[in-house]
C-alpha cells in the first residue's frame, strides 16, 4: 500500500485519480477505477445536463465508493451541471479550462470535495482563497487543453504556494511517476491517458491501439492562435488544423473545424478526422489492461521503488523533513529521530 493524506481525505485506498476526460471517462471506467480503490472521475465535457445526470446515477448504481465529476468550464451547460453535482451529492468535483471560483460555495454546500485543475501558481492561490479543498497542478505534458508550464517545475511551485493538498498531473503513467510526484510534495497523481488503454474504457479500439503504439514524440499541440492549446496525437486531423492556423484562418473557422472531433475519435475511432487527445506519456503505455490490474501494477512498482530509494543514500545519512515538512533536507542519522 502507498497511503497519503489524499487517501483519507477522499476515502480511497490508493493516491491515484483518474482524470475526467470528455467522451472517454464514461460510467464504465469510473466505476471500475473507484471499485479498484482509486478515484474514478466522469468527464462531463460538453454533454447536456440530462445525460450527465443519468451517468451520475449509473455510477452510483455501480459502486458505493467515492467518485468524481469533472466540469470543464468551457461547457455551455455549466450552471446546470453544477446543480446536478449538488443535487446528486457528487462526492468530488474537479474542474478544468478556467476558474471555478463562483461555483465553489454552492458545490461545497452540496457536500462536494472541490479539487480544481490548475496550470499556474496564480490560479492555485486564487482558488485556495475561494475555498478549494485541494488543487490538481497539471503540467503541459497533459492531453487535451493545457497551460504552458511543464509538470516538473509547476508541481513544487504550487506545493510551495498553497497550504491545501496538491495532486500532480501531466506525464504520469506508472509507479515511477507516482513516486516522483510524492517527491515533489504532491499527495497523489492524476492520470488520464494511461486509463484510456484499459479494458473498461469504452472508447473505440482504434483510440486504445493508437495510444499503445504511440512513442515519445507522438503528440502535438494546436490551437495556440485561439489561446487554448490542445494536445492530441499527431494525425491528418491535427496536421490539417496546424495548416489552417498557419494560413491564418479566423477563430470561428478554426472552432467550427475543431467542433465534434473528439467524439469522432472516441466513438467512431476515425483515425483521419478525429482528435485523439493524449498526453506525452502515451509513449509509456505499452498495453491495454483491466483497471484493477493497472492500479495494482502502479502501486507495486511505486512500493518497490520506495523501498529501493534509500539505497542511494550514503550510509550514515538520511533525509530529514525540513521545518515545514515539505522540502526534504539531508541530515545526520539520529539527529532528530
Ligand atoms: O481541462 C483540462 N483539459 C481539457 S478540458 C477539455 S473540454 C472538452 N474538450 C473537447 C470536447 C468537449 C470538451 C479537454 N481537455 N485540463 C485542465 C486544465 N485547465 N489545463 C489547463 C487549465 C486551465 C487553463 C487556463 C485552467 C485555467 C485557466 O485559466 C483560468 C484563469 O482564469 O486563469
Short mmCIF file of C-alpha atoms and ligand atoms in Angstrom, two decimals:
data_model
loop_
_atom_site.label_atom_id
_atom_site.label_comp_id
_atom_site.label_asym_id
_atom_site.label_seq_id
_atom_site.Cartn_x
_atom_site.Cartn_y
_atom_site.Cartn_z
CA UNK A 1 0.00 0.00 0.00
CA UNK A 2 1.10 3.57 -0.67
CA UNK A 3 -1.06 5.76 1.55
CA UNK A 4 -1.03 9.56 1.61
CA UNK A 5 -3.33 12.20 3.15
CA UNK A 6 -5.30 12.13 -0.14
CA UNK A 7 -6.49 8.60 0.70
CA UNK A 8 -8.05 9.78 3.98
CA UNK A 9 -9.44 12.99 2.50
CA UNK A 10 -11.23 11.17 -0.30
CA UNK A 11 -11.86 7.79 1.34
CA UNK A 12 -9.82 5.88 -1.26
CA UNK A 13 -7.17 3.15 -0.94
CA UNK A 14 -4.60 4.40 -3.47
CA UNK A 15 -3.50 8.01 -4.15
CA UNK A 16 -4.41 7.78 -7.83
CA UNK A 17 -7.04 9.94 -9.52
CA UNK A 18 -8.32 9.04 -12.99
CA UNK A 19 -8.59 12.29 -14.94
CA UNK A 20 -12.09 13.25 -16.09
CA UNK A 21 -11.98 13.07 -19.90
CA UNK A 22 -14.82 14.23 -22.17
CA UNK A 23 -16.26 11.31 -24.22
CA UNK A 24 -13.65 8.99 -22.66
CA UNK A 25 -14.24 8.60 -18.93
CA UNK A 26 -17.79 7.27 -19.07
CA UNK A 27 -19.53 5.47 -16.17
CA UNK A 28 -17.99 2.04 -17.01
CA UNK A 29 -14.46 3.38 -16.50
CA UNK A 30 -15.37 5.48 -13.46
CA UNK A 31 -16.99 2.51 -11.70
CA UNK A 32 -14.02 0.24 -12.47
CA UNK A 33 -11.49 2.77 -11.14
CA UNK A 34 -13.44 3.55 -7.95
CA UNK A 35 -14.10 -0.15 -7.31
CA UNK A 36 -10.34 -0.75 -7.65
CA UNK A 37 -9.72 1.68 -4.77
CA UNK A 38 -8.61 4.77 -6.74
CA UNK A 39 -10.82 7.75 -7.67
CA UNK A 40 -12.85 7.44 -10.89
CA UNK A 41 -13.98 10.72 -12.46
CA UNK A 42 -16.75 11.20 -15.01
CA UNK A 43 -15.85 13.58 -17.85
CA UNK A 44 -18.89 15.83 -18.30
CA UNK A 45 -17.32 17.54 -21.33
CA UNK A 46 -19.97 19.41 -23.28
CA UNK A 47 -22.62 16.79 -22.52
CA UNK A 48 -26.18 18.03 -21.88
CA UNK A 49 -27.34 18.05 -18.24
CA UNK A 50 -29.83 15.16 -18.70
CA UNK A 51 -27.07 12.86 -19.89
CA UNK A 52 -24.70 13.87 -17.07
CA UNK A 53 -27.46 13.22 -14.51
CA UNK A 54 -28.15 9.77 -16.00
CA UNK A 55 -24.42 8.98 -15.99
CA UNK A 56 -24.03 10.05 -12.34
CA UNK A 57 -26.93 7.76 -11.40
CA UNK A 58 -25.36 4.93 -13.40
CA UNK A 59 -22.12 5.36 -11.42
CA UNK A 60 -23.99 5.38 -8.11
CA UNK A 61 -25.76 2.15 -9.11
CA UNK A 62 -22.39 0.59 -9.96
CA UNK A 63 -20.33 1.49 -6.90
CA UNK A 64 -20.68 2.64 -3.29
CA UNK A 65 -17.16 4.02 -3.34
CA UNK A 66 -16.22 7.70 -3.82
CA UNK A 67 -16.16 9.06 -7.36
CA UNK A 68 -15.98 12.45 -9.02
CA UNK A 69 -17.31 14.55 -11.89
CA UNK A 70 -15.06 16.78 -13.99
CA UNK A 71 -16.68 20.02 -15.10
CA UNK A 72 -14.80 21.77 -17.94
CA UNK A 73 -15.61 25.46 -17.61
CA UNK A 74 -15.99 25.83 -21.36
CA UNK A 75 -19.16 23.73 -21.34
CA UNK A 76 -22.27 25.75 -22.28
CA UNK A 77 -24.22 23.96 -19.51
CA UNK A 78 -22.02 24.80 -16.50
CA UNK A 79 -24.70 26.14 -14.08
CA UNK A 80 -26.92 23.11 -14.73
CA UNK A 81 -24.04 20.63 -14.36
CA UNK A 82 -23.07 22.29 -11.06
CA UNK A 83 -26.72 21.95 -9.89
CA UNK A 84 -26.68 18.26 -10.77
CA UNK A 85 -23.47 17.73 -8.79
CA UNK A 86 -25.12 19.43 -5.80
CA UNK A 87 -28.49 17.62 -6.10
CA UNK A 88 -26.88 14.21 -6.63
CA UNK A 89 -24.39 14.90 -3.83
CA UNK A 90 -21.42 14.03 -6.03
CA UNK A 91 -18.53 13.38 -3.58
CA UNK A 92 -15.71 15.02 -5.58
CA UNK A 93 -15.84 17.72 -8.25
CA UNK A 94 -12.86 18.63 -10.41
CA UNK A 95 -12.85 21.46 -12.94
CA UNK A 96 -10.70 22.46 -15.89
CA UNK A 97 -10.09 25.02 -18.62
CA UNK A 98 -10.97 28.01 -16.47
CA UNK A 99 -11.57 29.33 -12.96
CA UNK A 100 -14.46 27.77 -10.98
CA UNK A 101 -14.37 30.41 -8.16
CA UNK A 102 -18.01 31.40 -8.48
CA UNK A 103 -19.24 27.80 -8.22
CA UNK A 104 -17.14 26.70 -5.25
CA UNK A 105 -19.57 27.90 -2.50
CA UNK A 106 -22.58 26.01 -3.88
CA UNK A 107 -20.54 22.88 -4.64
CA UNK A 108 -19.25 22.85 -1.08
CA UNK A 109 -22.74 23.42 0.33
CA UNK A 110 -23.71 20.32 -1.62
CA UNK A 111 -21.01 18.44 0.30
CA UNK A 112 -18.52 18.07 -2.56
CA UNK A 113 -14.76 17.95 -2.12
CA UNK A 114 -13.73 20.58 -4.70
CA UNK A 115 -10.43 19.96 -6.44
CA UNK A 116 -9.93 22.28 -9.45
CA UNK A 117 -7.26 21.59 -12.07
CA UNK A 118 -4.82 24.49 -12.32
CA UNK A 119 -1.98 25.18 -14.71
CA UNK A 120 -0.41 28.09 -12.80
CA UNK A 121 0.59 29.18 -9.30
CA UNK A 122 -1.62 32.29 -9.57
CA UNK A 123 -4.80 30.29 -10.15
CA UNK A 124 -3.90 27.81 -7.40
CA UNK A 125 -3.57 30.71 -4.93
CA UNK A 126 -6.86 32.31 -6.08
CA UNK A 127 -8.76 29.05 -5.76
CA UNK A 128 -7.33 28.31 -2.32
CA UNK A 129 -8.70 31.70 -1.23
CA UNK A 130 -12.03 30.87 -2.90
CA UNK A 131 -12.35 27.72 -0.76
CA UNK A 132 -10.98 24.86 -2.90
CA UNK A 133 -10.23 21.75 -0.81
CA UNK A 134 -7.23 20.73 -2.92
CA UNK A 135 -5.83 21.52 -6.37
CA UNK A 136 -4.59 19.36 -9.20
CA UNK A 137 -1.47 21.01 -10.67
CA UNK A 138 -1.40 19.96 -14.32
CA UNK A 139 1.68 20.43 -16.46
CA UNK A 140 1.70 20.96 -20.21
CA UNK A 141 2.67 17.31 -20.86
CA UNK A 142 -1.04 16.52 -20.42
CA UNK A 143 -3.53 15.73 -23.13
CA UNK A 144 -6.44 18.00 -24.04
CA UNK A 145 -6.49 21.67 -23.04
CA UNK A 146 -3.18 22.62 -21.46
CA UNK A 147 -1.34 25.50 -19.84
CA UNK A 148 2.25 26.48 -20.61
CA UNK A 149 4.30 25.25 -17.63
CA UNK A 150 5.69 21.70 -17.51
CA UNK A 151 4.89 19.36 -14.63
CA UNK A 152 8.37 19.21 -13.08
CA UNK A 153 8.62 22.95 -12.35
CA UNK A 154 4.86 23.52 -11.86
CA UNK A 155 4.08 20.99 -9.12
CA UNK A 156 6.66 22.05 -6.50
CA UNK A 157 5.92 25.73 -7.14
CA UNK A 158 2.22 25.12 -6.49
CA UNK A 159 3.09 22.98 -3.43
CA UNK A 160 5.14 25.90 -2.04
CA UNK A 161 2.44 28.47 -2.84
CA UNK A 162 -0.62 26.90 -1.17
CA UNK A 163 -1.45 25.12 2.09
CA UNK A 164 -4.13 22.84 0.64
CA UNK A 165 -3.07 19.43 -0.73
CA UNK A 166 -1.76 19.27 -4.29
CA UNK A 167 -2.25 16.38 -6.73
CA UNK A 168 0.22 16.22 -9.64
CA UNK A 169 -0.93 15.72 -13.23
CA UNK A 170 0.68 15.73 -16.66
CA UNK A 171 3.05 12.99 -17.76
CA UNK A 172 2.15 10.32 -15.18
CA UNK A 173 1.51 6.76 -16.31
CA UNK A 174 3.27 4.39 -13.90
CA UNK A 175 4.64 3.79 -10.39
CA UNK A 176 7.81 5.75 -11.13
CA UNK A 177 5.67 8.79 -11.85
CA UNK A 178 3.72 8.34 -8.63
CA UNK A 179 6.93 8.26 -6.56
CA UNK A 180 8.28 11.30 -8.45
CA UNK A 181 5.05 13.20 -7.70
CA UNK A 182 5.36 12.39 -3.99
CA UNK A 183 8.97 13.58 -4.08
CA UNK A 184 7.75 16.91 -5.49
CA UNK A 185 5.45 17.31 -2.49
CA UNK A 186 2.20 16.16 -4.10
CA UNK A 187 -0.20 13.87 -2.23
CA UNK A 188 -1.05 11.82 -5.30
CA UNK A 189 -1.24 11.74 -9.08
CA UNK A 190 -3.92 12.20 -11.68
CA UNK A 191 -3.57 10.05 -14.78
CA UNK A 192 -5.71 10.42 -17.90
CA UNK A 193 -4.01 8.93 -20.95
CA UNK A 194 -2.94 5.74 -19.10
CA UNK A 195 -6.60 4.94 -18.33
CA UNK A 196 -7.63 5.14 -21.99
CA UNK A 197 -5.78 1.86 -22.66
CA UNK A 198 -7.85 -0.19 -20.20
CA UNK A 199 -10.37 -2.92 -20.84
CA UNK A 200 -13.19 -0.99 -19.14
CA UNK A 201 -12.64 2.27 -21.05
CA UNK A 202 -15.49 2.43 -23.56
CA UNK A 203 -13.68 4.32 -26.34
CA UNK A 204 -13.23 2.83 -29.83
CA UNK A 205 -10.46 0.21 -30.07
CA UNK A 206 -8.59 2.44 -32.55
CA UNK A 207 -8.08 5.05 -29.79
CA UNK A 208 -6.59 2.44 -27.43
CA UNK A 209 -4.42 0.99 -30.22
CA UNK A 210 -3.10 4.43 -31.18
CA UNK A 211 -2.14 5.17 -27.55
CA UNK A 212 -0.38 1.80 -27.14
CA UNK A 213 1.57 2.26 -30.39
CA UNK A 214 2.49 5.90 -29.74
CA UNK A 215 6.05 6.93 -28.95
CA UNK A 216 7.52 9.83 -27.02
CA UNK A 217 7.01 12.37 -29.84
CA UNK A 218 3.58 11.19 -30.95
CA UNK A 219 1.65 14.23 -29.71
CA UNK A 220 1.39 17.77 -30.99
CA UNK A 221 -0.24 20.93 -29.67
CA UNK A 222 -2.58 23.01 -31.79
CA UNK A 223 -4.90 25.92 -31.02
CA UNK A 224 -2.21 28.34 -29.84
CA UNK A 225 -3.71 31.08 -32.04
CA UNK A 226 -7.03 30.62 -30.20
CA UNK A 227 -5.35 31.00 -26.81
CA UNK A 228 -6.43 27.45 -25.87
CA UNK A 229 -3.72 24.99 -26.84
CA UNK A 230 -4.81 21.36 -27.05
CA UNK A 231 -2.51 18.32 -27.06
CA UNK A 232 -3.52 15.34 -29.20
CA UNK A 233 -1.92 12.51 -31.17
CA UNK A 234 -0.44 13.62 -34.49
CA UNK A 235 -2.72 12.50 -37.35
CA UNK A 236 -4.19 14.02 -40.52
CA UNK A 237 -6.70 15.97 -38.40
CA UNK A 238 -4.06 17.71 -36.26
CA UNK A 239 -1.87 18.34 -39.35
CA UNK A 240 -4.83 19.98 -41.10
CA UNK A 241 -5.58 22.11 -38.02
CA UNK A 242 -1.94 23.19 -37.84
CA UNK A 243 -2.01 24.17 -41.54
CA UNK A 244 -5.23 26.14 -41.08
CA UNK A 245 -3.70 28.03 -38.12
CA UNK A 246 -0.58 28.84 -40.17
CA UNK A 247 -2.75 30.05 -43.06
CA UNK A 248 -4.38 32.47 -40.60
CA UNK A 249 -7.96 31.22 -40.76
CA UNK A 250 -10.37 33.05 -38.47
CA UNK A 251 -11.15 31.92 -34.93
CA UNK A 252 -14.70 30.98 -35.98
CA UNK A 253 -13.43 28.87 -38.88
CA UNK A 254 -10.96 27.04 -36.60
CA UNK A 255 -13.55 26.45 -33.90
CA UNK A 256 -16.01 25.15 -36.47
CA UNK A 257 -13.38 22.77 -37.86
CA UNK A 258 -12.48 21.51 -34.36
CA UNK A 259 -16.01 21.00 -33.08
CA UNK A 260 -17.13 17.38 -32.68
CA UNK A 261 -13.72 15.91 -33.49
CA UNK A 262 -13.20 14.31 -30.06
CA UNK A 263 -16.46 12.39 -30.48
CA UNK A 264 -15.26 11.20 -33.90
CA UNK A 265 -12.11 9.86 -32.22
CA UNK A 266 -13.63 8.33 -29.09
CA UNK A 267 -16.87 6.94 -30.51
CA UNK A 268 -16.19 6.36 -34.22
CA UNK A 269 -12.45 5.67 -33.96
CA UNK A 270 -11.97 7.85 -37.06
CA UNK A 271 -8.18 7.98 -37.38
CA UNK A 272 -8.21 10.59 -40.16
CA UNK A 273 -10.65 13.23 -38.92
CA UNK A 274 -10.84 12.53 -35.17
CA UNK A 275 -8.96 14.45 -32.46
CA UNK A 276 -7.30 11.82 -30.26
CA UNK A 277 -6.42 13.89 -27.20
CA UNK A 278 -3.49 12.33 -25.33
CA UNK A 279 -0.59 13.33 -23.11
CA UNK A 280 3.12 12.89 -23.79
CA UNK A 281 3.18 9.85 -21.50
CA UNK A 282 1.43 7.89 -24.28
CA UNK A 283 4.93 6.56 -25.08
CA UNK A 284 4.92 4.84 -21.68
CA UNK A 285 1.67 2.98 -22.37
CA UNK A 286 2.52 -0.46 -23.75
CA UNK A 287 -0.65 -2.50 -23.24
CA UNK A 288 -4.40 -2.44 -22.67
CA UNK A 289 -5.16 -3.98 -19.27
CA UNK A 290 -8.08 -4.30 -16.85
CA UNK A 291 -8.24 -1.29 -14.50
CA UNK A 292 -7.70 -3.33 -11.30
CA UNK A 293 -4.54 -4.87 -12.77
CA UNK A 294 -3.25 -1.45 -13.84
CA UNK A 295 -3.73 0.05 -10.39
CA UNK A 296 -2.08 -2.93 -8.70
CA UNK A 297 0.84 -2.62 -11.11
CA UNK A 298 1.30 1.10 -10.44
CA UNK A 299 1.18 0.58 -6.66
CA UNK A 300 3.57 -2.43 -6.68
CA UNK A 301 6.03 -0.52 -8.84
CA UNK A 302 5.84 2.52 -6.52
CA UNK A 303 6.27 0.37 -3.39
CA UNK A 304 9.29 -1.41 -4.81
CA UNK A 305 10.86 1.88 -5.83
CA UNK A 306 10.22 3.47 -2.43
CA UNK A 307 11.99 0.52 -0.81
CA UNK A 308 14.96 0.81 -3.17
CA UNK A 309 15.45 4.59 -2.98
CA UNK A 310 17.21 4.68 0.45
CA UNK A 311 20.00 2.60 -1.16
CA UNK A 312 21.08 5.78 -2.92
CA UNK A 313 21.91 7.47 0.38
CA UNK A 314 25.48 7.21 1.66
CA UNK A 315 25.34 5.17 4.87
CA UNK A 316 25.06 7.30 7.96
CA UNK A 317 22.81 9.83 6.25
CA UNK A 318 19.06 10.08 5.99
CA UNK A 319 16.51 12.52 4.61
CA UNK A 320 15.05 14.59 7.42
CA UNK A 321 11.87 16.57 6.94
CA UNK A 322 12.56 20.32 6.95
CA UNK A 323 10.77 22.73 9.30
CA UNK A 324 7.63 22.97 7.18
CA UNK A 325 7.94 19.20 6.41
CA UNK A 326 7.57 19.85 2.67
CA UNK A 327 11.01 20.15 1.11
CA UNK A 328 13.35 17.41 2.33
CA UNK A 329 16.85 18.27 3.52
CA UNK A 330 19.74 15.94 4.28
CA UNK A 331 21.00 15.48 7.84
CA UNK A 332 22.98 13.09 10.05
CA UNK A 333 21.23 9.86 11.01
CA UNK A 334 19.89 10.00 14.56
CA UNK A 335 19.95 13.80 14.56
CA UNK A 336 16.22 14.25 15.07
CA UNK A 337 14.90 10.66 15.32
O1 LIG B 1 -9.34 20.97 -18.62
C1 LIG B 1 -8.36 20.35 -18.98
N1 LIG B 1 -8.32 19.64 -20.13
C2 LIG B 1 -9.37 19.55 -21.01
S1 LIG B 1 -10.85 20.29 -20.75
C3 LIG B 1 -11.44 19.71 -22.17
S2 LIG B 1 -13.06 20.13 -22.56
C4 LIG B 1 -13.65 19.48 -23.92
N2 LIG B 1 -12.85 19.20 -24.91
C5 LIG B 1 -13.37 18.68 -26.01
C6 LIG B 1 -14.69 18.45 -26.15
C7 LIG B 1 -15.50 18.73 -25.14
C8 LIG B 1 -14.98 19.27 -24.01
C9 LIG B 1 -10.47 18.98 -22.80
N3 LIG B 1 -9.32 18.91 -22.13
N4 LIG B 1 -7.25 20.35 -18.21
C10 LIG B 1 -7.17 21.16 -17.04
C11 LIG B 1 -6.58 22.44 -17.37
N5 LIG B 1 -7.10 23.59 -17.03
N6 LIG B 1 -5.46 22.62 -18.05
C12 LIG B 1 -5.26 23.96 -18.16
C13 LIG B 1 -6.30 24.55 -17.49
C14 LIG B 1 -6.53 25.96 -17.31
C15 LIG B 1 -6.10 26.89 -18.24
C16 LIG B 1 -6.34 28.23 -18.05
C17 LIG B 1 -7.23 26.39 -16.19
C18 LIG B 1 -7.49 27.74 -16.02
C19 LIG B 1 -7.02 28.64 -16.94
O2 LIG B 1 -7.19 29.97 -16.80
C20 LIG B 1 -8.16 30.43 -15.92
C21 LIG B 1 -7.79 31.72 -15.29
O3 LIG B 1 -8.73 32.47 -15.01
O4 LIG B 1 -6.59 31.92 -15.02
#
